Amino acid sequence: MPSKGLKGVLSYDAMETIRNTNEWLGATARAMGSYPAFALVPHPAFRMLSAWGRVTERSFARMVIKPDWEIPAIAGAEGQDHIVYVEPVVKRPFGDLIHFRVARRDPMPRKVLLVAPMSGHYATLMRSTVTSLLSDCEVYVTDWHNARDIAVSEGKFDVEDYTKYLVDFIRHLGPDVNVIAVCQPAPLALAATAMLAEDDPAAQPRTLTLIGGPVDPDAAATDVTDFGNRITMGELEHFVIQSVGFKYRGAGRMVYPGLAQLSSFISMNAESHSRAFINQIFAEARGTASDGDKHNRFYDEYLAVMDMTAEFYLSTVERIFKNLEIAQNRFTVDGRAIDIGKITDVAVMTVEGANDDISAPGQCVAALDLCSGVAASKKIQHLEPGAGHYGIFAGKSWRLNIRPLVLDFIDDNASPAQDTKPTRRRKQGGSTADCGVNDPVDSDKIAV
């Protein structure tokens, strides 16, 4: 193995060792602080030690575990609960197209493809988004795989491969599918739609909704865009790219580790995260914490990270953020130019959060200008006041304000053959009823 690859393996295993050691320290502190004999000593230090240990052990253990979807049953109109089954529809080496089949329910007329981001978290980060849509839609999701578990023999996976996966998934679902792309995949979903518009117009999606995505990163500066412009590609590859360690199936594959991405996520909102963990330690010490409380529900998902292939991460930074290939309509796939102006029959909607510090307002709405072939009547934009990045697709802002607007947008552009259910319309300043999905900790402020 080349010296660079060996160095990458050593770095990768060192990060795993640090994580494993912290998990062990947490377990040790929990065991020591909970030792029965110490119950005779009325000193709060032992209770605090045990509380710190429980929080620490759980937090570091979650970093290497893929969460389950755990979608609750859907209540039917007849008063029965309908169990939700997660079923793969198309299986690929780097990601599957999965369907949330609601048992004993006829297929819903609204067919939605949620394009999950490949930015360090599993697709399960969108669990609440899926749950909120299931009562009204037939929901499909792109379920990307952890690069550490993909053998080197499966080859590469970069932004062009990602785009081709989306083309295949959309074509498989048929022309009445409504695509909702969240965050990172927004520009690539736009490119995939343009490819279909030119190659197979009949397979284009009915609507395309882009939520908080970096279509034009230069439209509004954030810490993410500043970082991308400040660092060179050589520096980026040298400092963050590592080789998967020998304990995983993808041993030797060059990746951007999920643990490294998690560190950058947390550093962007270090104060909020620190406060949340300190509060949870005190809650554990007081006995008011529970396995399913707000903190644990959110961080069990937030801390579960996955590796990205090195070529995907580097090509995203270089081509989407540095070279602005989507923003300037210069994106290519296999050497072929993709013209976003070829999109003519797809209704396009953009959603942004006024307080989004990951994809700031202006970055996503740029897609509407790029879609020069789409009639103005089929283009719509929405800026959600007070919403952060997570809130516009999974938090309170999504549930109360954005979700109804998206469903209205889908209904307004449904084909005549579709018999869609009427959606509760929302007047400006109003809201729909709560969908029953709990808010994560500081959901509108924490980076995703």
Tab-separated table of C-alpha atoms in Angstrom:
chain	number	residue	atom	x	y	z
A	1	MET	CA	0.000	0.000	0.000
A	2	PRO	CA	1.383	3.471	-0.882
A	3	SER	CA	2.706	5.532	2.013
A	4	LYS	CA	-0.094	8.087	1.559
A	5	GLY	CA	-2.726	5.345	1.865
A	6	LEU	CA	-1.028	3.880	4.924
A	7	LYS	CA	-0.871	7.313	6.543
A	8	GLY	CA	-4.573	7.745	5.814
A	9	VAL	CA	-5.406	4.409	7.418
A	10	LEU	CA	-3.422	5.308	10.526
A	11	SER	CA	-5.231	8.656	10.786
A	12	TYR	CA	-8.611	7.003	10.264
A	13	ASP	CA	-7.927	4.371	12.912
A	14	ALA	CA	-6.615	7.054	15.290
A	15	MET	CA	-9.949	8.906	15.060
A	16	GLU	CA	-11.810	5.664	15.727
A	17	THR	CA	-9.515	4.955	18.674
A	18	ILE	CA	-10.244	8.376	20.185
A	19	ARG	CA	-13.978	7.820	19.755
A	20	ASN	CA	-13.794	4.334	21.232
A	21	THR	CA	-11.719	5.560	24.183
A	22	ASN	CA	-14.208	8.314	25.002
A	23	GLU	CA	-17.056	5.819	24.837
A	24	TRP	CA	-15.129	3.565	27.236
A	25	LEU	CA	-14.392	6.489	29.598
A	26	GLY	CA	-18.092	7.347	29.649
A	27	ALA	CA	-19.037	3.751	30.415
A	28	THR	CA	-16.413	3.611	33.185
A	29	ALA	CA	-17.619	6.856	34.761
A	30	ARG	CA	-21.222	5.670	34.589
A	31	ALA	CA	-20.335	2.380	36.275
A	32	MET	CA	-18.215	4.006	38.985
A	33	GLY	CA	-20.698	6.764	39.750
A	34	SER	CA	-23.544	4.240	39.961
A	35	TYR	CA	-21.696	1.824	42.254
A	36	PRO	CA	-24.202	0.823	44.994
A	37	ALA	CA	-21.794	1.469	47.871
A	38	PHE	CA	-21.563	5.147	46.905
A	39	ALA	CA	-25.289	5.509	47.576
A	40	LEU	CA	-24.382	5.600	51.270
A	41	VAL	CA	-22.323	8.748	50.661
A	42	PRO	CA	-24.701	11.723	50.217
A	43	HIS	CA	-22.400	13.668	47.890
A	44	PRO	CA	-23.611	15.020	44.501
A	45	ALA	CA	-20.222	14.336	42.868
A	46	PHE	CA	-21.028	10.655	42.396
A	47	ARG	CA	-24.377	11.428	40.809
A	48	MET	CA	-22.750	13.991	38.508
A	49	LEU	CA	-20.025	11.489	37.578
A	50	SER	CA	-22.636	8.894	36.669
A	51	ALA	CA	-24.655	11.462	34.693
A	52	TRP	CA	-21.592	12.637	32.768
A	53	GLY	CA	-20.752	9.024	32.004
A	54	ARG	CA	-24.227	8.195	30.680
A	55	VAL	CA	-24.294	11.205	28.380
A	56	THR	CA	-20.723	10.652	27.173
A	57	GLU	CA	-21.084	6.921	26.564
A	58	ARG	CA	-24.307	7.329	24.622
A	59	SER	CA	-22.988	10.226	22.552
A	60	PHE	CA	-19.797	8.521	21.373
A	61	ALA	CA	-21.517	5.167	20.834
A	62	ARG	CA	-24.045	6.745	18.450
A	63	MET	CA	-21.317	7.960	16.086
A	64	VAL	CA	-20.819	4.542	14.468
A	65	ILE	CA	-24.415	3.271	14.463
A	66	LYS	CA	-26.814	3.773	11.558
A	67	PRO	CA	-30.169	4.802	13.060
A	68	ASP	CA	-33.342	2.906	12.254
A	69	TRP	CA	-36.153	4.731	10.498
A	70	GLU	CA	-38.676	3.878	13.226
A	71	ILE	CA	-41.569	5.460	11.337
A	72	PRO	CA	-44.733	5.374	13.486
A	73	ALA	CA	-47.945	3.824	12.212
A	74	ILE	CA	-50.177	6.071	10.117
A	75	ALA	CA	-53.726	6.599	11.337
A	76	GLY	CA	-56.277	5.821	8.666
A	77	ALA	CA	-59.627	7.500	8.019
A	78	GLU	CA	-61.395	4.358	9.204
A	79	GLY	CA	-59.737	4.624	12.602
A	80	GLN	CA	-57.180	1.863	12.062
A	81	ASP	CA	-53.411	2.191	12.317
A	82	HIS	CA	-51.445	1.341	9.181
A	83	ILE	CA	-47.955	-0.033	9.748
A	84	VAL	CA	-45.175	1.513	7.640
A	85	TYR	CA	-42.660	-0.816	5.985
A	86	VAL	CA	-39.333	0.379	4.560
A	87	GLU	CA	-38.692	-1.448	1.298
A	88	PRO	CA	-35.854	-1.027	-1.222
A	89	VAL	CA	-37.117	-0.409	-4.742
A	90	VAL	CA	-33.804	0.072	-6.559
A	91	LYS	CA	-30.567	-1.197	-4.996
A	92	ARG	CA	-27.211	0.267	-5.992
A	93	PRO	CA	-23.693	0.014	-4.488
A	94	PHE	CA	-23.621	3.605	-3.211
A	95	GLY	CA	-27.283	4.142	-2.414
A	96	ASP	CA	-30.752	2.676	-2.669
A	97	LEU	CA	-34.129	4.064	-3.606
A	98	ILE	CA	-36.434	3.066	-0.757
A	99	HIS	CA	-40.211	3.189	-0.471
A	100	PHE	CA	-42.226	3.717	2.693
A	101	ARG	CA	-45.107	1.347	2.066
A	102	VAL	CA	-48.143	1.934	4.229
A	103	ALA	CA	-49.808	-1.434	4.814
A	104	ARG	CA	-53.454	-1.884	3.751
A	105	ARG	CA	-53.592	1.537	2.097
A	106	ASP	CA	-54.097	2.235	-1.590
A	107	PRO	CA	-51.234	4.162	-3.224
A	108	MET	CA	-51.611	7.893	-2.686
A	109	PRO	CA	-51.974	10.125	-5.776
A	110	ARG	CA	-49.137	12.388	-4.613
A	111	LYS	CA	-45.865	10.575	-5.309
A	112	VAL	CA	-42.861	12.257	-3.652
A	113	LEU	CA	-39.156	11.532	-3.995
A	114	LEU	CA	-37.178	13.043	-1.118
A	115	VAL	CA	-33.568	13.455	-2.192
A	116	ALA	CA	-31.594	13.188	1.030
A	117	PRO	CA	-28.273	14.997	1.357
A	118	MET	CA	-24.992	13.124	1.321
A	119	SER	CA	-23.222	15.490	3.684
A	120	GLY	CA	-22.123	13.333	6.578
A	121	HIS	CA	-25.466	12.181	7.969
A	122	TYR	CA	-27.677	9.258	7.053
A	123	ALA	CA	-30.955	9.788	5.226
A	124	THR	CA	-32.710	9.029	8.521
A	125	LEU	CA	-32.001	12.646	9.472
A	126	MET	CA	-35.156	13.296	7.439
A	127	ARG	CA	-37.273	10.924	9.527
A	128	SER	CA	-39.616	13.675	10.710
A	129	THR	CA	-39.936	14.992	7.143
A	130	VAL	CA	-40.946	11.532	5.926
A	131	THR	CA	-43.390	11.089	8.804
A	132	SER	CA	-45.035	14.448	8.121
A	133	LEU	CA	-45.599	13.580	4.446
A	134	LEU	CA	-46.740	9.968	4.763
A	135	SER	CA	-50.344	10.781	5.627
A	136	ASP	CA	-50.749	12.685	2.355
A	137	CYS	CA	-48.174	11.200	-0.019
A	138	GLU	CA	-46.529	8.065	-1.348
A	139	VAL	CA	-42.972	8.690	-0.157
A	140	TYR	CA	-39.662	7.493	-1.617
A	141	VAL	CA	-36.196	8.449	-0.312
A	142	THR	CA	-32.621	8.176	-1.560
A	143	ASP	CA	-30.847	6.118	1.103
A	144	TRP	CA	-27.113	6.733	0.639
A	145	HIS	CA	-24.637	4.171	1.965
A	146	ASN	CA	-21.704	4.707	4.299
A	147	ALA	CA	-18.569	4.769	2.127
A	148	ARG	CA	-16.589	2.818	4.736
A	149	ASP	CA	-18.803	-0.200	4.023
A	150	ILE	CA	-18.426	-0.116	0.213
A	151	ALA	CA	-15.620	-2.237	-1.237
A	152	VAL	CA	-12.980	-0.481	-3.331
A	153	SER	CA	-13.885	-2.818	-6.194
A	154	GLU	CA	-17.213	-0.971	-6.595
A	155	GLY	CA	-15.290	1.960	-8.097
A	156	LYS	CA	-15.691	5.702	-7.668
A	157	PHE	CA	-18.666	7.877	-6.769
A	158	ASP	CA	-18.527	11.625	-7.438
A	159	VAL	CA	-21.018	14.392	-8.208
A	160	GLU	CA	-21.524	13.090	-11.732
A	161	ASP	CA	-22.308	9.591	-10.470
A	162	TYR	CA	-24.674	11.098	-7.884
A	163	THR	CA	-26.479	12.978	-10.660
A	164	LYS	CA	-26.806	9.807	-12.757
A	165	TYR	CA	-28.236	7.951	-9.754
A	166	LEU	CA	-30.901	10.659	-9.436
A	167	VAL	CA	-31.721	10.399	-13.137
A	168	ASP	CA	-32.227	6.642	-12.803
A	169	PHE	CA	-34.328	6.982	-9.646
A	170	ILE	CA	-36.587	9.654	-11.152
A	171	ARG	CA	-36.987	7.686	-14.375
A	172	HIS	CA	-37.888	4.574	-12.382
A	173	LEU	CA	-40.649	6.391	-10.474
A	174	GLY	CA	-42.277	7.831	-13.580
A	175	PRO	CA	-43.368	11.261	-14.802
A	176	ASP	CA	-45.845	11.990	-12.013
A	177	VAL	CA	-43.194	12.013	-9.298
A	178	ASN	CA	-42.598	15.210	-7.330
A	179	VAL	CA	-38.946	15.676	-6.373
A	180	ILE	CA	-38.016	17.435	-3.129
A	181	ALA	CA	-34.267	17.937	-2.777
A	182	VAL	CA	-32.956	19.045	0.610
A	183	CYS	CA	-29.732	21.024	1.040
A	184	GLN	CA	-26.639	19.564	-0.665
A	185	PRO	CA	-28.398	17.715	-3.540
A	186	ALA	CA	-30.412	20.745	-4.700
A	187	PRO	CA	-27.986	21.741	-7.499
A	188	LEU	CA	-27.498	18.114	-8.568
A	189	ALA	CA	-31.261	17.482	-8.605
A	190	LEU	CA	-31.509	20.505	-10.884
A	191	ALA	CA	-28.843	18.997	-13.165
A	192	ALA	CA	-30.549	15.592	-13.155
A	193	THR	CA	-33.854	17.195	-14.182
A	194	ALA	CA	-32.078	19.031	-17.007
A	195	MET	CA	-30.586	15.741	-18.227
A	196	LEU	CA	-34.031	14.178	-18.342
A	197	ALA	CA	-35.487	17.237	-20.057
A	198	GLU	CA	-33.052	16.727	-22.938
A	199	ASP	CA	-32.769	12.916	-23.056
A	200	ASP	CA	-36.188	11.685	-21.945
A	201	PRO	CA	-38.702	14.541	-21.597
A	202	ALA	CA	-41.546	12.147	-20.763
A	203	ALA	CA	-39.642	10.985	-17.654
A	204	GLN	CA	-39.245	14.443	-16.131
A	205	PRO	CA	-40.681	14.953	-12.655
A	206	ARG	CA	-43.956	16.822	-12.327
A	207	THR	CA	-42.465	19.316	-9.852
A	208	LEU	CA	-39.045	20.091	-8.404
A	209	THR	CA	-38.807	21.628	-4.927
A	210	LEU	CA	-35.372	22.770	-3.780
A	211	ILE	CA	-34.989	23.399	-0.045
A	212	GLY	CA	-32.003	25.291	1.357
A	213	GLY	CA	-29.514	24.175	-1.291
A	214	PRO	CA	-26.282	25.813	-2.549
A	215	VAL	CA	-27.312	26.343	-6.163
A	216	ASP	CA	-25.245	29.548	-6.232
A	217	PRO	CA	-22.925	29.561	-3.197
A	218	ASP	CA	-21.587	33.007	-4.117
A	219	ALA	CA	-25.040	34.600	-3.862
A	220	ALA	CA	-24.666	34.961	-0.079
A	221	ALA	CA	-21.550	34.272	1.970
A	222	THR	CA	-21.580	31.828	4.893
A	223	ASP	CA	-18.871	30.072	6.891
A	224	VAL	CA	-19.245	27.151	4.481
A	225	THR	CA	-18.629	29.226	1.350
A	226	ASP	CA	-15.826	31.182	3.023
A	227	PHE	CA	-14.084	27.929	3.890
A	228	GLY	CA	-14.480	26.620	0.348
A	229	ASN	CA	-12.963	29.782	-1.136
A	230	ARG	CA	-10.182	30.038	1.438
A	231	ILE	CA	-8.660	26.563	1.194
A	232	THR	CA	-7.008	25.060	-1.878
A	233	MET	CA	-7.972	21.641	-3.188
A	234	GLY	CA	-4.486	20.352	-2.420
A	235	GLU	CA	-4.750	21.478	1.193
A	236	LEU	CA	-8.226	20.009	1.502
A	237	GLU	CA	-7.153	16.623	0.194
A	238	HIS	CA	-4.063	16.593	2.399
A	239	PHE	CA	-5.813	17.523	5.641
A	240	VAL	CA	-9.188	15.776	5.540
A	241	ILE	CA	-9.014	12.791	3.179
A	242	GLN	CA	-8.186	9.463	4.827
A	243	SER	CA	-8.220	5.751	4.002
A	244	VAL	CA	-10.818	3.494	5.605
A	245	GLY	CA	-9.318	1.309	8.316
A	246	PHE	CA	-8.951	-2.444	8.089
A	247	LYS	CA	-11.957	-3.287	10.292
A	248	TYR	CA	-14.449	-2.178	7.642
A	249	ARG	CA	-15.469	-3.705	4.306
A	250	GLY	CA	-14.292	-0.606	2.433
A	251	ALA	CA	-10.728	-0.892	3.750
A	252	GLY	CA	-8.409	1.245	1.649
A	253	ARG	CA	-11.146	3.419	0.122
A	254	MET	CA	-10.290	7.112	0.272
A	255	VAL	CA	-12.996	8.971	2.192
A	256	TYR	CA	-13.907	12.150	3.975
A	257	PRO	CA	-14.651	10.638	7.415
A	258	GLY	CA	-17.981	11.293	9.053
A	259	LEU	CA	-16.219	12.001	12.344
A	260	ALA	CA	-14.287	14.827	10.679
A	261	GLN	CA	-17.495	16.251	9.241
A	262	LEU	CA	-19.185	15.994	12.624
A	263	SER	CA	-16.362	18.003	14.187
A	264	SER	CA	-16.935	20.790	11.673
A	265	PHE	CA	-20.716	20.684	12.230
A	266	ILE	CA	-20.295	21.043	15.982
A	267	SER	CA	-17.652	23.767	15.745
A	268	MET	CA	-20.035	25.959	13.749
A	269	ASN	CA	-22.469	26.050	16.687
A	270	ALA	CA	-20.187	25.041	19.537
A	271	GLU	CA	-21.955	27.205	22.122
A	272	SER	CA	-25.401	25.756	21.375
A	273	HIS	CA	-24.110	22.188	21.456
A	274	SER	CA	-22.139	22.727	24.670
A	275	ARG	CA	-25.164	24.208	26.401
A	276	ALA	CA	-27.344	21.304	25.244
A	277	PHE	CA	-24.934	18.678	26.600
A	278	ILE	CA	-24.390	20.472	29.914
A	279	ASN	CA	-28.142	20.749	30.397
A	280	GLN	CA	-28.531	17.056	29.627
A	281	ILE	CA	-25.898	16.086	32.209
A	282	PHE	CA	-27.760	18.048	34.884
A	283	ALA	CA	-31.043	16.490	33.744
A	284	GLU	CA	-29.503	13.027	34.112
A	285	ALA	CA	-28.197	13.927	37.571
A	286	ARG	CA	-31.626	15.213	38.649
A	287	GLY	CA	-33.338	12.135	37.240
A	288	THR	CA	-35.485	14.114	34.808
A	289	ALA	CA	-33.840	12.794	31.622
A	290	SER	CA	-35.307	9.850	29.746
A	291	ASP	CA	-34.292	7.586	26.894
A	292	GLY	CA	-36.705	9.273	24.492
A	293	ASP	CA	-36.435	12.884	25.609
A	294	LYS	CA	-35.893	15.768	23.211
A	295	HIS	CA	-32.116	15.799	23.620
A	296	ASN	CA	-31.632	12.071	23.034
A	297	ARG	CA	-34.012	11.925	20.089
A	298	PHE	CA	-32.154	14.685	18.321
A	299	TYR	CA	-28.563	13.778	19.161
A	300	ASP	CA	-29.041	10.049	18.556
A	301	GLU	CA	-29.575	11.121	14.942
A	302	TYR	CA	-27.282	14.124	14.764
A	303	LEU	CA	-24.224	12.281	16.076
A	304	ALA	CA	-24.705	9.291	13.761
A	305	VAL	CA	-22.400	10.129	10.864
A	306	MET	CA	-21.266	8.397	7.692
A	307	ASP	CA	-18.184	8.644	5.520
A	308	MET	CA	-18.349	10.177	2.045
A	309	THR	CA	-16.181	9.013	-0.818
A	310	ALA	CA	-13.224	11.324	-1.273
A	311	GLU	CA	-14.085	11.985	-4.904
A	312	PHE	CA	-17.642	13.018	-4.038
A	313	TYR	CA	-16.558	15.411	-1.296
A	314	LEU	CA	-13.707	16.943	-3.308
A	315	SER	CA	-15.743	17.289	-6.511
A	316	THR	CA	-18.566	18.953	-4.549
A	317	VAL	CA	-16.204	21.541	-3.103
A	318	GLU	CA	-14.363	22.130	-6.363
A	319	ARG	CA	-17.195	22.060	-8.888
A	320	ILE	CA	-20.211	23.312	-6.926
A	321	PHE	CA	-18.558	25.789	-4.522
A	322	LYS	CA	-15.301	26.887	-6.134
A	323	ASN	CA	-15.944	26.676	-9.880
A	324	LEU	CA	-19.684	27.429	-9.595
A	325	GLU	CA	-20.487	25.041	-12.433
A	326	ILE	CA	-24.180	24.818	-11.559
A	327	ALA	CA	-24.535	28.511	-10.739
A	328	GLN	CA	-23.033	29.444	-14.114
A	329	ASN	CA	-24.770	26.627	-16.014
A	330	ARG	CA	-21.465	24.968	-16.960
A	331	PHE	CA	-21.971	21.574	-15.318
A	332	THR	CA	-20.937	18.501	-17.307
A	333	VAL	CA	-21.591	14.769	-16.917
A	334	ASP	CA	-19.230	12.370	-18.689
A	335	GLY	CA	-17.905	15.288	-20.706
A	336	ARG	CA	-21.353	16.373	-21.865
A	337	ALA	CA	-22.660	19.861	-21.082
A	338	ILE	CA	-25.910	19.961	-19.102
A	339	ASP	CA	-28.081	22.956	-19.958
A	340	ILE	CA	-30.488	23.820	-17.133
A	341	GLY	CA	-32.339	26.066	-19.582
A	342	LYS	CA	-33.636	22.892	-21.279
A	343	ILE	CA	-36.092	22.420	-18.404
A	344	THR	CA	-39.457	23.671	-19.665
A	345	ASP	CA	-42.281	21.461	-18.367
A	346	VAL	CA	-41.305	21.115	-14.705
A	347	ALA	CA	-42.713	23.443	-12.062
A	348	VAL	CA	-39.919	24.666	-9.781
A	349	MET	CA	-40.170	25.901	-6.191
A	350	THR	CA	-37.401	27.097	-3.879
A	351	VAL	CA	-37.552	27.325	-0.090
A	352	GLU	CA	-35.073	29.241	2.057
A	353	GLY	CA	-34.753	30.079	5.737
A	354	ALA	CA	-34.128	33.674	6.704
A	355	ASN	CA	-31.699	32.560	9.432
A	356	ASP	CA	-30.040	29.748	7.498
A	357	ASP	CA	-26.304	29.901	8.192
A	358	ILE	CA	-25.471	26.903	5.976
A	359	SER	CA	-27.196	27.865	2.700
A	360	ALA	CA	-28.023	31.510	3.196
A	361	PRO	CA	-30.998	33.187	1.480
A	362	GLY	CA	-30.150	33.836	-2.148
A	363	GLN	CA	-28.199	30.636	-2.748
A	364	CYS	CA	-31.199	28.425	-3.488
A	365	VAL	CA	-33.548	30.896	-5.163
A	366	ALA	CA	-30.862	31.354	-7.840
A	367	ALA	CA	-32.269	28.169	-9.396
A	368	LEU	CA	-35.296	30.074	-10.683
A	369	ASP	CA	-33.159	32.328	-12.894
A	370	LEU	CA	-31.261	29.308	-14.195
A	371	CYS	CA	-34.566	27.702	-15.233
A	372	SER	CA	-34.978	30.198	-18.062
A	373	GLY	CA	-37.156	27.805	-20.050
A	374	VAL	CA	-39.771	27.484	-17.317
A	375	ALA	CA	-42.724	29.850	-17.459
A	376	ALA	CA	-42.918	32.413	-14.665
A	377	SER	CA	-46.296	31.017	-13.645
A	378	LYS	CA	-44.624	27.670	-12.853
A	379	LYS	CA	-41.921	29.143	-10.639
A	380	ILE	CA	-42.417	30.023	-6.992
A	381	GLN	CA	-40.139	31.004	-4.117
A	382	HIS	CA	-40.662	31.071	-0.367
A	383	LEU	CA	-38.509	32.668	2.328
A	384	GLU	CA	-39.422	31.438	5.811
A	385	PRO	CA	-38.955	34.152	8.466
A	386	GLY	CA	-36.942	33.166	11.525
A	387	ALA	CA	-36.096	29.685	10.224
A	388	GLY	CA	-32.670	28.106	10.287
A	389	HIS	CA	-31.304	25.341	8.110
A	390	TYR	CA	-32.780	22.339	9.895
A	391	GLY	CA	-36.096	24.028	10.542
A	392	ILE	CA	-37.011	24.476	6.869
A	393	PHE	CA	-37.227	20.738	6.232
A	394	ALA	CA	-37.667	19.026	9.600
A	395	GLY	CA	-38.452	21.542	12.318
A	396	LYS	CA	-41.466	23.570	13.349
A	397	SER	CA	-41.168	25.877	10.343
A	398	TRP	CA	-41.475	22.906	8.015
A	399	ARG	CA	-44.453	21.410	9.801
A	400	LEU	CA	-46.494	24.554	10.335
A	401	ASN	CA	-45.731	26.669	7.280
A	402	ILE	CA	-43.578	25.079	4.576
A	403	ARG	CA	-45.123	21.618	4.292
A	404	PRO	CA	-48.622	22.966	3.450
A	405	LEU	CA	-47.108	25.259	0.821
A	406	VAL	CA	-45.200	22.382	-0.794
A	407	LEU	CA	-48.317	20.196	-0.901
A	408	ASP	CA	-50.288	23.068	-2.440
A	409	PHE	CA	-47.532	23.518	-5.008
A	410	ILE	CA	-47.687	19.814	-5.897
A	411	ASP	CA	-51.483	19.916	-6.213
A	412	ASP	CA	-51.452	23.067	-8.333
A	413	ASN	CA	-49.184	21.331	-10.842
A	414	ALA	CA	-50.720	17.849	-10.778
A	415	SER	CA	-51.609	16.226	-14.083
A	416	PRO	CA	-55.312	16.192	-15.005
A	417	ALA	CA	-55.324	12.414	-14.578
A	418	GLN	CA	-54.263	12.670	-10.950
A	419	ASP	CA	-56.981	12.807	-8.320
A	420	THR	CA	-55.112	14.542	-5.527
A	421	LYS	CA	-56.685	15.141	-2.168
A	422	PRO	CA	-57.444	18.761	-1.271
A	423	THR	CA	-54.739	20.343	0.803
A	424	ARG	CA	-55.430	22.637	3.721
A	425	ARG	CA	-54.623	26.055	2.374
A	426	ARG	CA	-52.721	28.467	4.575
A	427	LYS	CA	-53.285	32.187	4.586
A	428	GLN	CA	-50.287	34.425	5.136
A	429	GLY	CA	-49.367	34.328	8.788
A	430	GLY	CA	-51.520	31.267	9.537
A	431	SER	CA	-50.533	27.657	10.109
A	432	THR	CA	-51.809	24.131	9.814
A	433	ALA	CA	-52.264	21.794	12.734
A	434	ASP	CA	-49.133	20.290	14.253
A	435	CYS	CA	-48.222	16.987	12.608
A	436	GLY	CA	-47.087	15.469	15.882
A	437	VAL	CA	-43.346	15.356	15.205
A	438	ASN	CA	-41.325	16.705	18.102
A	439	ASP	CA	-38.842	19.514	17.640
A	440	PRO	CA	-35.149	18.695	17.982
A	441	VAL	CA	-32.972	20.714	20.309
A	442	ASP	CA	-32.605	24.230	18.877
A	443	SER	CA	-33.733	22.790	15.559
A	444	ASP	CA	-33.661	26.066	13.671
A	445	LYS	CA	-30.125	26.936	14.779
A	446	ILE	CA	-28.059	23.762	14.710
A	447	ALA	CA	-26.063	23.050	11.572
A	448	VAL	CA	-26.888	20.035	9.426
